[in-house]
Amino acid sequence: MIAVVLPTLDTPDALHRVLAELPAGMLAIVVDDGSREPIHSIRRDTCIVRHEENRGYGGAQKSGYAAALAAGASRIVLLHGDGQYDTPATLALAEELGGVEAALGSRFLADPSVIPSWRRFGNRALTGLANLRFGGAFTDLHSGARAFRAETLRSLPLDSFSDDFLFDQQVLVALIRRGASLVERPVGTRYDTTTRSISFRRSMQYGVGCVRVILG
């Protein structure tokens, strides 16, 4: 079974559009990370995990992955509930898991011109540092479109990772350090007023944290 974990915060309209794109029979696990108005699903095969208080992006993923594993999912996809990442392309990452432990969506293999210039620069710099440190050839280690085998997630100390955005980098660096098999595939993205992205200031803090994780 494929489970799709959808962290969401105060973007109900976008979430409903994303849910409408999911194929029937695919389990959607919506993690409502403290939205002002509680989320109500318009779709069958949906589980809603509600945080009464915001626990952060990493905290939302931890709850979502725990629910997916408890439900018996064998493949787990991370898809943002605000519609930032192309839904069909993100779901297709699950099809890559026959021969690898995780599949990563790359915005740079799709259309990087839609990414704000300062984000492109920071992403390339941090991904380049990781490639230099670990001998990789990745194009985008900071995408929020990902798919994992269930056993891959079980093997990681997820509860010890950050509850904030740094969680994503800690997951990938842990996998890269142990020599896990990873593959990248193109996944389109969009940045507009309906999607949620961290501010420039928080991006700088995230960047410093990533450097520490990579070099640690």
mmCIF file with all atom_site columns, C-alpha atoms in Angstrom:
data_model
loop_
_atom_site.group_PDB
_atom_site.id
_atom_site.type_symbol
_atom_site.label_atom_id
_atom_site.label_alt_id
_atom_site.label_comp_id
_atom_site.label_asym_id
_atom_site.label_entity_id
_atom_site.label_seq_id
_atom_site.pdbx_PDB_ins_code
_atom_site.Cartn_x
_atom_site.Cartn_y
_atom_site.Cartn_z
_atom_site.occupancy
_atom_site.B_iso_or_equiv
_atom_site.pdbx_formal_charge
_atom_site.auth_seq_id
_atom_site.auth_comp_id
_atom_site.auth_asym_id
_atom_site.auth_atom_id
_atom_site.pdbx_PDB_model_num
ATOM 1   C CA . MET A 1 1   ? 0.000   0.000  0.000   1.00 0.00 ? 1   MET A CA 1
ATOM 2   C CA . ILE A 1 2   ? 1.129   3.537  -0.782  1.00 0.00 ? 2   ILE A CA 1
ATOM 3   C CA . ALA A 1 3   ? 0.537   6.228  1.830   1.00 0.00 ? 3   ALA A CA 1
ATOM 4   C CA . VAL A 1 4   ? 0.880   9.929  1.068   1.00 0.00 ? 4   VAL A CA 1
ATOM 5   C CA . VAL A 1 5   ? 1.845   12.155 3.996   1.00 0.00 ? 5   VAL A CA 1
ATOM 6   C CA . LEU A 1 6   ? 0.591   15.719 3.551   1.00 0.00 ? 6   LEU A CA 1
ATOM 7   C CA . PRO A 1 7   ? 1.745   18.289 6.136   1.00 0.00 ? 7   PRO A CA 1
ATOM 8   C CA . THR A 1 8   ? -0.587  21.290 6.068   1.00 0.00 ? 8   THR A CA 1
ATOM 9   C CA . LEU A 1 9   ? -1.040  24.574 7.889   1.00 0.00 ? 9   LEU A CA 1
ATOM 10  C CA . ASP A 1 10  ? -3.827  27.035 7.076   1.00 0.00 ? 10  ASP A CA 1
ATOM 11  C CA . THR A 1 11  ? -4.130  26.204 3.354   1.00 0.00 ? 11  THR A CA 1
ATOM 12  C CA . PRO A 1 12  ? -7.459  24.308 3.216   1.00 0.00 ? 12  PRO A CA 1
ATOM 13  C CA . ASP A 1 13  ? -8.389  25.212 -0.361  1.00 0.00 ? 13  ASP A CA 1
ATOM 14  C CA . ALA A 1 14  ? -5.021  24.120 -1.739  1.00 0.00 ? 14  ALA A CA 1
ATOM 15  C CA . LEU A 1 15  ? -5.152  20.940 0.334   1.00 0.00 ? 15  LEU A CA 1
ATOM 16  C CA . HIS A 1 16  ? -8.540  19.979 -1.083  1.00 0.00 ? 16  HIS A CA 1
ATOM 17  C CA . ARG A 1 17  ? -7.225  20.483 -4.620  1.00 0.00 ? 17  ARG A CA 1
ATOM 18  C CA . VAL A 1 18  ? -4.253  18.246 -3.882  1.00 0.00 ? 18  VAL A CA 1
ATOM 19  C CA . LEU A 1 19  ? -6.436  15.567 -2.293  1.00 0.00 ? 19  LEU A CA 1
ATOM 20  C CA . ALA A 1 20  ? -8.697  15.583 -5.345  1.00 0.00 ? 20  ALA A CA 1
ATOM 21  C CA . GLU A 1 21  ? -5.675  14.629 -7.477  1.00 0.00 ? 21  GLU A CA 1
ATOM 22  C CA . LEU A 1 22  ? -4.851  11.492 -5.483  1.00 0.00 ? 22  LEU A CA 1
ATOM 23  C CA . PRO A 1 23  ? -5.911  8.183  -7.046  1.00 0.00 ? 23  PRO A CA 1
ATOM 24  C CA . ALA A 1 24  ? -8.610  6.166  -5.315  1.00 0.00 ? 24  ALA A CA 1
ATOM 25  C CA . GLY A 1 25  ? -7.248  3.560  -2.937  1.00 0.00 ? 25  GLY A CA 1
ATOM 26  C CA . MET A 1 26  ? -4.143  5.578  -2.079  1.00 0.00 ? 26  MET A CA 1
ATOM 27  C CA . LEU A 1 27  ? -4.114  6.380  1.636   1.00 0.00 ? 27  LEU A CA 1
ATOM 28  C CA . ALA A 1 28  ? -3.789  10.097 2.358   1.00 0.00 ? 28  ALA A CA 1
ATOM 29  C CA . ILE A 1 29  ? -2.479  11.047 5.789   1.00 0.00 ? 29  ILE A CA 1
ATOM 30  C CA . VAL A 1 30  ? -3.111  14.738 6.370   1.00 0.00 ? 30  VAL A CA 1
ATOM 31  C CA . VAL A 1 31  ? -1.116  16.195 9.243   1.00 0.00 ? 31  VAL A CA 1
ATOM 32  C CA . ASP A 1 32  ? -2.878  19.376 10.331  1.00 0.00 ? 32  ASP A CA 1
ATOM 33  C CA . ASP A 1 33  ? -0.088  21.144 12.178  1.00 0.00 ? 33  ASP A CA 1
ATOM 34  C CA . GLY A 1 34  ? -2.179  23.511 14.273  1.00 0.00 ? 34  GLY A CA 1
ATOM 35  C CA . SER A 1 35  ? -4.285  25.245 11.614  1.00 0.00 ? 35  SER A CA 1
ATOM 36  C CA . ARG A 1 36  ? -6.608  27.987 12.850  1.00 0.00 ? 36  ARG A CA 1
ATOM 37  C CA . GLU A 1 37  ? -9.585  26.105 11.403  1.00 0.00 ? 37  GLU A CA 1
ATOM 38  C CA . PRO A 1 38  ? -9.603  22.285 11.692  1.00 0.00 ? 38  PRO A CA 1
ATOM 39  C CA . ILE A 1 39  ? -9.176  20.408 8.421   1.00 0.00 ? 39  ILE A CA 1
ATOM 40  C CA . HIS A 1 40  ? -12.062 18.348 7.083   1.00 0.00 ? 40  HIS A CA 1
ATOM 41  C CA . SER A 1 41  ? -11.377 15.859 4.299   1.00 0.00 ? 41  SER A CA 1
ATOM 42  C CA . ILE A 1 42  ? -13.421 15.719 1.104   1.00 0.00 ? 42  ILE A CA 1
ATOM 43  C CA . ARG A 1 43  ? -11.994 12.339 0.161   1.00 0.00 ? 43  ARG A CA 1
ATOM 44  C CA . ARG A 1 44  ? -12.327 8.748  1.273   1.00 0.00 ? 44  ARG A CA 1
ATOM 45  C CA . ASP A 1 45  ? -9.151  6.857  2.206   1.00 0.00 ? 45  ASP A CA 1
ATOM 46  C CA . THR A 1 46  ? -7.987  9.836  4.244   1.00 0.00 ? 46  THR A CA 1
ATOM 47  C CA . CYS A 1 47  ? -6.653  9.896  7.788   1.00 0.00 ? 47  CYS A CA 1
ATOM 48  C CA . ILE A 1 48  ? -6.351  13.254 9.546   1.00 0.00 ? 48  ILE A CA 1
ATOM 49  C CA . VAL A 1 49  ? -3.728  13.653 12.257  1.00 0.00 ? 49  VAL A CA 1
ATOM 50  C CA . ARG A 1 50  ? -4.319  16.901 14.108  1.00 0.00 ? 50  ARG A CA 1
ATOM 51  C CA . HIS A 1 51  ? -1.787  18.796 16.199  1.00 0.00 ? 51  HIS A CA 1
ATOM 52  C CA . GLU A 1 52  ? -3.589  21.144 18.572  1.00 0.00 ? 52  GLU A CA 1
ATOM 53  C CA . GLU A 1 53  ? -0.419  23.248 18.637  1.00 0.00 ? 53  GLU A CA 1
ATOM 54  C CA . ASN A 1 54  ? 2.077   23.742 15.846  1.00 0.00 ? 54  ASN A CA 1
ATOM 55  C CA . ARG A 1 55  ? 4.953   21.261 16.147  1.00 0.00 ? 55  ARG A CA 1
ATOM 56  C CA . GLY A 1 56  ? 6.922   22.383 13.123  1.00 0.00 ? 56  GLY A CA 1
ATOM 57  C CA . TYR A 1 57  ? 7.510   20.916 9.673   1.00 0.00 ? 57  TYR A CA 1
ATOM 58  C CA . GLY A 1 58  ? 9.696   18.114 10.988  1.00 0.00 ? 58  GLY A CA 1
ATOM 59  C CA . GLY A 1 59  ? 7.258   17.365 13.782  1.00 0.00 ? 59  GLY A CA 1
ATOM 60  C CA . ALA A 1 60  ? 4.448   17.078 11.242  1.00 0.00 ? 60  ALA A CA 1
ATOM 61  C CA . GLN A 1 61  ? 6.459   14.604 9.193   1.00 0.00 ? 61  GLN A CA 1
ATOM 62  C CA . LYS A 1 62  ? 7.220   12.498 12.258  1.00 0.00 ? 62  LYS A CA 1
ATOM 63  C CA . SER A 1 63  ? 3.512   12.188 13.046  1.00 0.00 ? 63  SER A CA 1
ATOM 64  C CA . GLY A 1 64  ? 2.665   11.455 9.422   1.00 0.00 ? 64  GLY A CA 1
ATOM 65  C CA . TYR A 1 65  ? 5.314   8.785  8.981   1.00 0.00 ? 65  TYR A CA 1
ATOM 66  C CA . ALA A 1 66  ? 4.323   7.129  12.260  1.00 0.00 ? 66  ALA A CA 1
ATOM 67  C CA . ALA A 1 67  ? 0.703   6.978  11.096  1.00 0.00 ? 67  ALA A CA 1
ATOM 68  C CA . ALA A 1 68  ? 1.716   5.601  7.683   1.00 0.00 ? 68  ALA A CA 1
ATOM 69  C CA . LEU A 1 69  ? 3.850   2.866  9.219   1.00 0.00 ? 69  LEU A CA 1
ATOM 70  C CA . ALA A 1 70  ? 1.116   1.977  11.705  1.00 0.00 ? 70  ALA A CA 1
ATOM 71  C CA . ALA A 1 71  ? -1.330  1.641  8.798   1.00 0.00 ? 71  ALA A CA 1
ATOM 72  C CA . GLY A 1 72  ? 0.952   -0.900 7.129   1.00 0.00 ? 72  GLY A CA 1
ATOM 73  C CA . ALA A 1 73  ? 2.126   1.204  4.184   1.00 0.00 ? 73  ALA A CA 1
ATOM 74  C CA . SER A 1 74  ? 5.044   -0.268 2.243   1.00 0.00 ? 74  SER A CA 1
ATOM 75  C CA . ARG A 1 75  ? 5.824   2.937  0.322   1.00 0.00 ? 75  ARG A CA 1
ATOM 76  C CA . ILE A 1 76  ? 5.421   6.419  1.741   1.00 0.00 ? 76  ILE A CA 1
ATOM 77  C CA . VAL A 1 77  ? 5.338   9.660  -0.250  1.00 0.00 ? 77  VAL A CA 1
ATOM 78  C CA . LEU A 1 78  ? 5.850   13.148 1.182   1.00 0.00 ? 78  LEU A CA 1
ATOM 79  C CA . LEU A 1 79  ? 3.681   15.732 -0.599  1.00 0.00 ? 79  LEU A CA 1
ATOM 80  C CA . HIS A 1 80  ? 3.143   19.285 0.624   1.00 0.00 ? 80  HIS A CA 1
ATOM 81  C CA . GLY A 1 81  ? -0.490  20.070 1.320   1.00 0.00 ? 81  GLY A CA 1
ATOM 82  C CA . ASP A 1 82  ? -0.243  23.581 -0.131  1.00 0.00 ? 82  ASP A CA 1
ATOM 83  C CA . GLY A 1 83  ? 0.190   22.349 -3.702  1.00 0.00 ? 83  GLY A CA 1
ATOM 84  C CA . GLN A 1 84  ? 3.721   23.692 -4.108  1.00 0.00 ? 84  GLN A CA 1
ATOM 85  C CA . TYR A 1 85  ? 4.959   20.501 -5.766  1.00 0.00 ? 85  TYR A CA 1
ATOM 86  C CA . ASP A 1 86  ? 3.445   18.873 -8.837  1.00 0.00 ? 86  ASP A CA 1
ATOM 87  C CA . THR A 1 87  ? 1.183   16.138 -7.497  1.00 0.00 ? 87  THR A CA 1
ATOM 88  C CA . PRO A 1 88  ? 1.380   13.503 -10.289 1.00 0.00 ? 88  PRO A CA 1
ATOM 89  C CA . ALA A 1 89  ? 5.175   13.818 -10.540 1.00 0.00 ? 89  ALA A CA 1
ATOM 90  C CA . THR A 1 90  ? 5.563   13.529 -6.768  1.00 0.00 ? 90  THR A CA 1
ATOM 91  C CA . LEU A 1 91  ? 3.315   10.472 -6.579  1.00 0.00 ? 91  LEU A CA 1
ATOM 92  C CA . ALA A 1 92  ? 5.319   8.874  -9.395  1.00 0.00 ? 92  ALA A CA 1
ATOM 93  C CA . LEU A 1 93  ? 8.350   8.820  -7.089  1.00 0.00 ? 93  LEU A CA 1
ATOM 94  C CA . ALA A 1 94  ? 6.790   5.802  -5.361  1.00 0.00 ? 94  ALA A CA 1
ATOM 95  C CA . GLU A 1 95  ? 7.194   3.835  -8.588  1.00 0.00 ? 95  GLU A CA 1
ATOM 96  C CA . GLU A 1 96  ? 10.986  4.222  -8.328  1.00 0.00 ? 96  GLU A CA 1
ATOM 97  C CA . LEU A 1 97  ? 11.219  2.366  -5.014  1.00 0.00 ? 97  LEU A CA 1
ATOM 98  C CA . GLY A 1 98  ? 11.537  -1.093 -6.493  1.00 0.00 ? 98  GLY A CA 1
ATOM 99  C CA . GLY A 1 99  ? 15.295  -0.745 -6.722  1.00 0.00 ? 99  GLY A CA 1
ATOM 100 C CA . VAL A 1 100 ? 16.181  2.083  -4.342  1.00 0.00 ? 100 VAL A CA 1
ATOM 101 C CA . GLU A 1 101 ? 15.540  3.054  -0.724  1.00 0.00 ? 101 GLU A CA 1
ATOM 102 C CA . ALA A 1 102 ? 14.347  6.583  -1.444  1.00 0.00 ? 102 ALA A CA 1
ATOM 103 C CA . ALA A 1 103 ? 13.379  8.698  -4.446  1.00 0.00 ? 103 ALA A CA 1
ATOM 104 C CA . LEU A 1 104 ? 13.854  12.464 -4.409  1.00 0.00 ? 104 LEU A CA 1
ATOM 105 C CA . GLY A 1 105 ? 12.015  15.039 -6.485  1.00 0.00 ? 105 GLY A CA 1
ATOM 106 C CA . SER A 1 106 ? 14.367  17.556 -8.073  1.00 0.00 ? 106 SER A CA 1
ATOM 107 C CA . ARG A 1 107 ? 13.175  21.018 -9.045  1.00 0.00 ? 107 ARG A CA 1
ATOM 108 C CA . PHE A 1 108 ? 16.431  21.526 -10.928 1.00 0.00 ? 108 PHE A CA 1
ATOM 109 C CA . LEU A 1 109 ? 15.686  18.599 -13.237 1.00 0.00 ? 109 LEU A CA 1
ATOM 110 C CA . ALA A 1 110 ? 12.317  20.227 -14.013 1.00 0.00 ? 110 ALA A CA 1
ATOM 111 C CA . ASP A 1 111 ? 12.117  24.028 -14.432 1.00 0.00 ? 111 ASP A CA 1
ATOM 112 C CA . PRO A 1 112 ? 14.401  25.808 -11.962 1.00 0.00 ? 112 PRO A CA 1
ATOM 113 C CA . SER A 1 113 ? 13.548  29.230 -13.430 1.00 0.00 ? 113 SER A CA 1
ATOM 114 C CA . VAL A 1 114 ? 10.380  29.359 -11.299 1.00 0.00 ? 114 VAL A CA 1
ATOM 115 C CA . ILE A 1 115 ? 12.446  29.187 -8.096  1.00 0.00 ? 115 ILE A CA 1
ATOM 116 C CA . PRO A 1 116 ? 13.295  32.622 -6.629  1.00 0.00 ? 116 PRO A CA 1
ATOM 117 C CA . SER A 1 117 ? 16.912  33.465 -7.438  1.00 0.00 ? 117 SER A CA 1
ATOM 118 C CA . TRP A 1 118 ? 18.098  33.615 -3.825  1.00 0.00 ? 118 TRP A CA 1
ATOM 119 C CA . ARG A 1 119 ? 16.596  30.184 -3.184  1.00 0.00 ? 119 ARG A CA 1
ATOM 120 C CA . ARG A 1 120 ? 18.268  28.773 -6.293  1.00 0.00 ? 120 ARG A CA 1
ATOM 121 C CA . PHE A 1 121 ? 21.629  30.105 -5.159  1.00 0.00 ? 121 PHE A CA 1
ATOM 122 C CA . GLY A 1 122 ? 21.293  28.765 -1.629  1.00 0.00 ? 122 GLY A CA 1
ATOM 123 C CA . ASN A 1 123 ? 20.060  25.383 -2.783  1.00 0.00 ? 123 ASN A CA 1
ATOM 124 C CA . ARG A 1 124 ? 22.861  24.935 -5.292  1.00 0.00 ? 124 ARG A CA 1
ATOM 125 C CA . ALA A 1 125 ? 25.449  25.973 -2.705  1.00 0.00 ? 125 ALA A CA 1
ATOM 126 C CA . LEU A 1 126 ? 24.192  23.594 -0.017  1.00 0.00 ? 126 LEU A CA 1
ATOM 127 C CA . THR A 1 127 ? 23.639  20.705 -2.417  1.00 0.00 ? 127 THR A CA 1
ATOM 128 C CA . GLY A 1 128 ? 27.101  21.326 -3.867  1.00 0.00 ? 128 GLY A CA 1
ATOM 129 C CA . LEU A 1 129 ? 28.646  21.250 -0.395  1.00 0.00 ? 129 LEU A CA 1
ATOM 130 C CA . ALA A 1 130 ? 26.964  17.916 0.323   1.00 0.00 ? 130 ALA A CA 1
ATOM 131 C CA . ASN A 1 131 ? 28.157  16.516 -3.004  1.00 0.00 ? 131 ASN A CA 1
ATOM 132 C CA . LEU A 1 132 ? 31.698  17.632 -2.212  1.00 0.00 ? 132 LEU A CA 1
ATOM 133 C CA . ARG A 1 133 ? 31.523  16.187 1.298   1.00 0.00 ? 133 ARG A CA 1
ATOM 134 C CA . PHE A 1 134 ? 30.031  12.826 0.343   1.00 0.00 ? 134 PHE A CA 1
ATOM 135 C CA . GLY A 1 135 ? 31.118  12.392 -3.263  1.00 0.00 ? 135 GLY A CA 1
ATOM 136 C CA . GLY A 1 136 ? 27.601  12.625 -4.691  1.00 0.00 ? 136 GLY A CA 1
ATOM 137 C CA . ALA A 1 137 ? 26.119  14.126 -7.834  1.00 0.00 ? 137 ALA A CA 1
ATOM 138 C CA . PHE A 1 138 ? 22.735  15.306 -6.570  1.00 0.00 ? 138 PHE A CA 1
ATOM 139 C CA . THR A 1 139 ? 20.944  18.319 -8.025  1.00 0.00 ? 139 THR A CA 1
ATOM 140 C CA . ASP A 1 140 ? 18.425  19.122 -5.265  1.00 0.00 ? 140 ASP A CA 1
ATOM 141 C CA . LEU A 1 141 ? 18.800  17.896 -1.690  1.00 0.00 ? 141 LEU A CA 1
ATOM 142 C CA . HIS A 1 142 ? 16.283  20.425 -0.353  1.00 0.00 ? 142 HIS A CA 1
ATOM 143 C CA . SER A 1 143 ? 13.119  19.470 -2.186  1.00 0.00 ? 143 SER A CA 1
ATOM 144 C CA . GLY A 1 144 ? 10.007  18.636 -0.198  1.00 0.00 ? 144 GLY A CA 1
ATOM 145 C CA . ALA A 1 145 ? 8.920   15.960 -2.690  1.00 0.00 ? 145 ALA A CA 1
ATOM 146 C CA . ARG A 1 146 ? 10.179  12.541 -1.575  1.00 0.00 ? 146 ARG A CA 1
ATOM 147 C CA . ALA A 1 147 ? 9.262   8.872  -1.374  1.00 0.00 ? 147 ALA A CA 1
ATOM 148 C CA . PHE A 1 148 ? 10.621  6.203  0.950   1.00 0.00 ? 148 PHE A CA 1
ATOM 149 C CA . ARG A 1 149 ? 10.336  2.504  1.500   1.00 0.00 ? 149 ARG A CA 1
ATOM 150 C CA . ALA A 1 150 ? 8.744   1.782  4.860   1.00 0.00 ? 150 ALA A CA 1
ATOM 151 C CA . GLU A 1 151 ? 11.816  -0.092 6.067   1.00 0.00 ? 151 GLU A CA 1
ATOM 152 C CA . THR A 1 152 ? 13.973  2.906  5.167   1.00 0.00 ? 152 THR A CA 1
ATOM 153 C CA . LEU A 1 153 ? 12.015  5.168  7.497   1.00 0.00 ? 153 LEU A CA 1
ATOM 154 C CA . ARG A 1 154 ? 11.959  2.533  10.232  1.00 0.00 ? 154 ARG A CA 1
ATOM 155 C CA . SER A 1 155 ? 15.759  2.339  10.098  1.00 0.00 ? 155 SER A CA 1
ATOM 156 C CA . LEU A 1 156 ? 16.199  6.046  10.881  1.00 0.00 ? 156 LEU A CA 1
ATOM 157 C CA . PRO A 1 157 ? 16.160  7.669  14.352  1.00 0.00 ? 157 PRO A CA 1
ATOM 158 C CA . LEU A 1 158 ? 13.456  10.109 13.253  1.00 0.00 ? 158 LEU A CA 1
ATOM 159 C CA . ASP A 1 159 ? 12.503  11.160 16.778  1.00 0.00 ? 159 ASP A CA 1
ATOM 160 C CA . SER A 1 160 ? 16.050  12.407 17.369  1.00 0.00 ? 160 SER A CA 1
ATOM 161 C CA . PHE A 1 161 ? 15.885  14.754 14.373  1.00 0.00 ? 161 PHE A CA 1
ATOM 162 C CA . SER A 1 162 ? 14.743  18.382 14.378  1.00 0.00 ? 162 SER A CA 1
ATOM 163 C CA . ASP A 1 163 ? 11.058  19.308 14.554  1.00 0.00 ? 163 ASP A CA 1
ATOM 164 C CA . ASP A 1 164 ? 11.744  22.169 12.145  1.00 0.00 ? 164 ASP A CA 1
ATOM 165 C CA . PHE A 1 165 ? 12.783  22.341 8.483   1.00 0.00 ? 165 PHE A CA 1
ATOM 166 C CA . LEU A 1 166 ? 16.229  20.915 9.243   1.00 0.00 ? 166 LEU A CA 1
ATOM 167 C CA . PHE A 1 167 ? 14.524  17.519 9.594   1.00 0.00 ? 167 PHE A CA 1
ATOM 168 C CA . ASP A 1 168 ? 14.623  17.038 5.813   1.00 0.00 ? 168 ASP A CA 1
ATOM 169 C CA . GLN A 1 169 ? 18.381  17.506 5.627   1.00 0.00 ? 169 GLN A CA 1
ATOM 170 C CA . GLN A 1 170 ? 19.040  15.250 8.605   1.00 0.00 ? 170 GLN A CA 1
ATOM 171 C CA . VAL A 1 171 ? 17.065  12.442 6.953   1.00 0.00 ? 171 VAL A CA 1
ATOM 172 C CA . LEU A 1 172 ? 18.985  12.667 3.687   1.00 0.00 ? 172 LEU A CA 1
ATOM 173 C CA . VAL A 1 173 ? 22.421  13.072 5.249   1.00 0.00 ? 173 VAL A CA 1
ATOM 174 C CA . ALA A 1 174 ? 21.768  10.043 7.466   1.00 0.00 ? 174 ALA A CA 1
ATOM 175 C CA . LEU A 1 175 ? 20.862  8.004  4.380   1.00 0.00 ? 175 LEU A CA 1
ATOM 176 C CA . ILE A 1 176 ? 23.822  9.262  2.342   1.00 0.00 ? 176 ILE A CA 1
ATOM 177 C CA . ARG A 1 177 ? 26.270  8.565  5.179   1.00 0.00 ? 177 ARG A CA 1
ATOM 178 C CA . ARG A 1 178 ? 25.250  4.933  5.329   1.00 0.00 ? 178 ARG A CA 1
ATOM 179 C CA . GLY A 1 179 ? 25.419  4.496  1.554   1.00 0.00 ? 179 GLY A CA 1
ATOM 180 C CA . ALA A 1 180 ? 21.677  4.165  0.936   1.00 0.00 ? 180 ALA A CA 1
ATOM 181 C CA . SER A 1 181 ? 20.492  3.890  -2.663  1.00 0.00 ? 181 SER A CA 1
ATOM 182 C CA . LEU A 1 182 ? 18.831  7.145  -3.746  1.00 0.00 ? 182 LEU A CA 1
ATOM 183 C CA . VAL A 1 183 ? 17.526  8.383  -7.080  1.00 0.00 ? 183 VAL A CA 1
ATOM 184 C CA . GLU A 1 184 ? 16.371  11.804 -8.306  1.00 0.00 ? 184 GLU A CA 1
ATOM 185 C CA . ARG A 1 185 ? 13.510  12.488 -10.708 1.00 0.00 ? 185 ARG A CA 1
ATOM 186 C CA . PRO A 1 186 ? 12.094  15.777 -12.061 1.00 0.00 ? 186 PRO A CA 1
ATOM 187 C CA . VAL A 1 187 ? 9.289   17.325 -10.019 1.00 0.00 ? 187 VAL A CA 1
ATOM 188 C CA . GLY A 1 188 ? 7.899   20.735 -10.902 1.00 0.00 ? 188 GLY A CA 1
ATOM 189 C CA . THR A 1 189 ? 7.128   23.387 -8.322  1.00 0.00 ? 189 THR A CA 1
ATOM 190 C CA . ARG A 1 190 ? 5.513   26.787 -8.013  1.00 0.00 ? 190 ARG A CA 1
ATOM 191 C CA . TYR A 1 191 ? 5.952   29.754 -5.702  1.00 0.00 ? 191 TYR A CA 1
ATOM 192 C CA . ASP A 1 192 ? 3.005   32.105 -5.249  1.00 0.00 ? 192 ASP A CA 1
ATOM 193 C CA . THR A 1 193 ? 0.729   33.553 -2.596  1.00 0.00 ? 193 THR A CA 1
ATOM 194 C CA . THR A 1 194 ? -1.122  30.245 -2.102  1.00 0.00 ? 194 THR A CA 1
ATOM 195 C CA . THR A 1 195 ? 1.967   28.270 -1.098  1.00 0.00 ? 195 THR A CA 1
ATOM 196 C CA . ARG A 1 196 ? 3.884   28.474 2.175   1.00 0.00 ? 196 ARG A CA 1
ATOM 197 C CA . SER A 1 197 ? 7.658   28.958 2.170   1.00 0.00 ? 197 SER A CA 1
ATOM 198 C CA . ILE A 1 198 ? 10.025  29.948 4.930   1.00 0.00 ? 198 ILE A CA 1
ATOM 199 C CA . SER A 1 199 ? 11.210  33.558 5.060   1.00 0.00 ? 199 SER A CA 1
ATOM 200 C CA . PHE A 1 200 ? 14.627  34.776 3.974   1.00 0.00 ? 200 PHE A CA 1
ATOM 201 C CA . ARG A 1 201 ? 15.713  35.057 7.618   1.00 0.00 ? 201 ARG A CA 1
ATOM 202 C CA . ARG A 1 202 ? 14.626  31.527 8.467   1.00 0.00 ? 202 ARG A CA 1
ATOM 203 C CA . SER A 1 203 ? 16.213  30.295 5.259   1.00 0.00 ? 203 SER A CA 1
ATOM 204 C CA . MET A 1 204 ? 19.532  31.701 6.449   1.00 0.00 ? 204 MET A CA 1
ATOM 205 C CA . GLN A 1 205 ? 19.132  29.887 9.768   1.00 0.00 ? 205 GLN A CA 1
ATOM 206 C CA . TYR A 1 206 ? 18.236  26.720 7.876   1.00 0.00 ? 206 TYR A CA 1
ATOM 207 C CA . GLY A 1 207 ? 21.336  27.094 5.707   1.00 0.00 ? 207 GLY A CA 1
ATOM 208 C CA . VAL A 1 208 ? 23.630  27.389 8.718   1.00 0.00 ? 208 VAL A CA 1
ATOM 209 C CA . GLY A 1 209 ? 21.977  24.332 10.240  1.00 0.00 ? 209 GLY A CA 1
ATOM 210 C CA . CYS A 1 210 ? 22.447  22.363 7.025   1.00 0.00 ? 210 CYS A CA 1
ATOM 211 C CA . VAL A 1 211 ? 26.155  23.180 6.927   1.00 0.00 ? 211 VAL A CA 1
ATOM 212 C CA . ARG A 1 212 ? 26.515  21.854 10.471  1.00 0.00 ? 212 ARG A CA 1
ATOM 213 C CA . VAL A 1 213 ? 24.648  18.658 9.582   1.00 0.00 ? 213 VAL A CA 1
ATOM 214 C CA . ILE A 1 214 ? 26.726  18.100 6.438   1.00 0.00 ? 214 ILE A CA 1
ATOM 215 C CA . LEU A 1 215 ? 30.067  18.755 8.109   1.00 0.00 ? 215 LEU A CA 1
ATOM 216 C CA . GLY A 1 216 ? 29.173  17.156 11.442  1.00 0.00 ? 216 GLY A CA 1
#
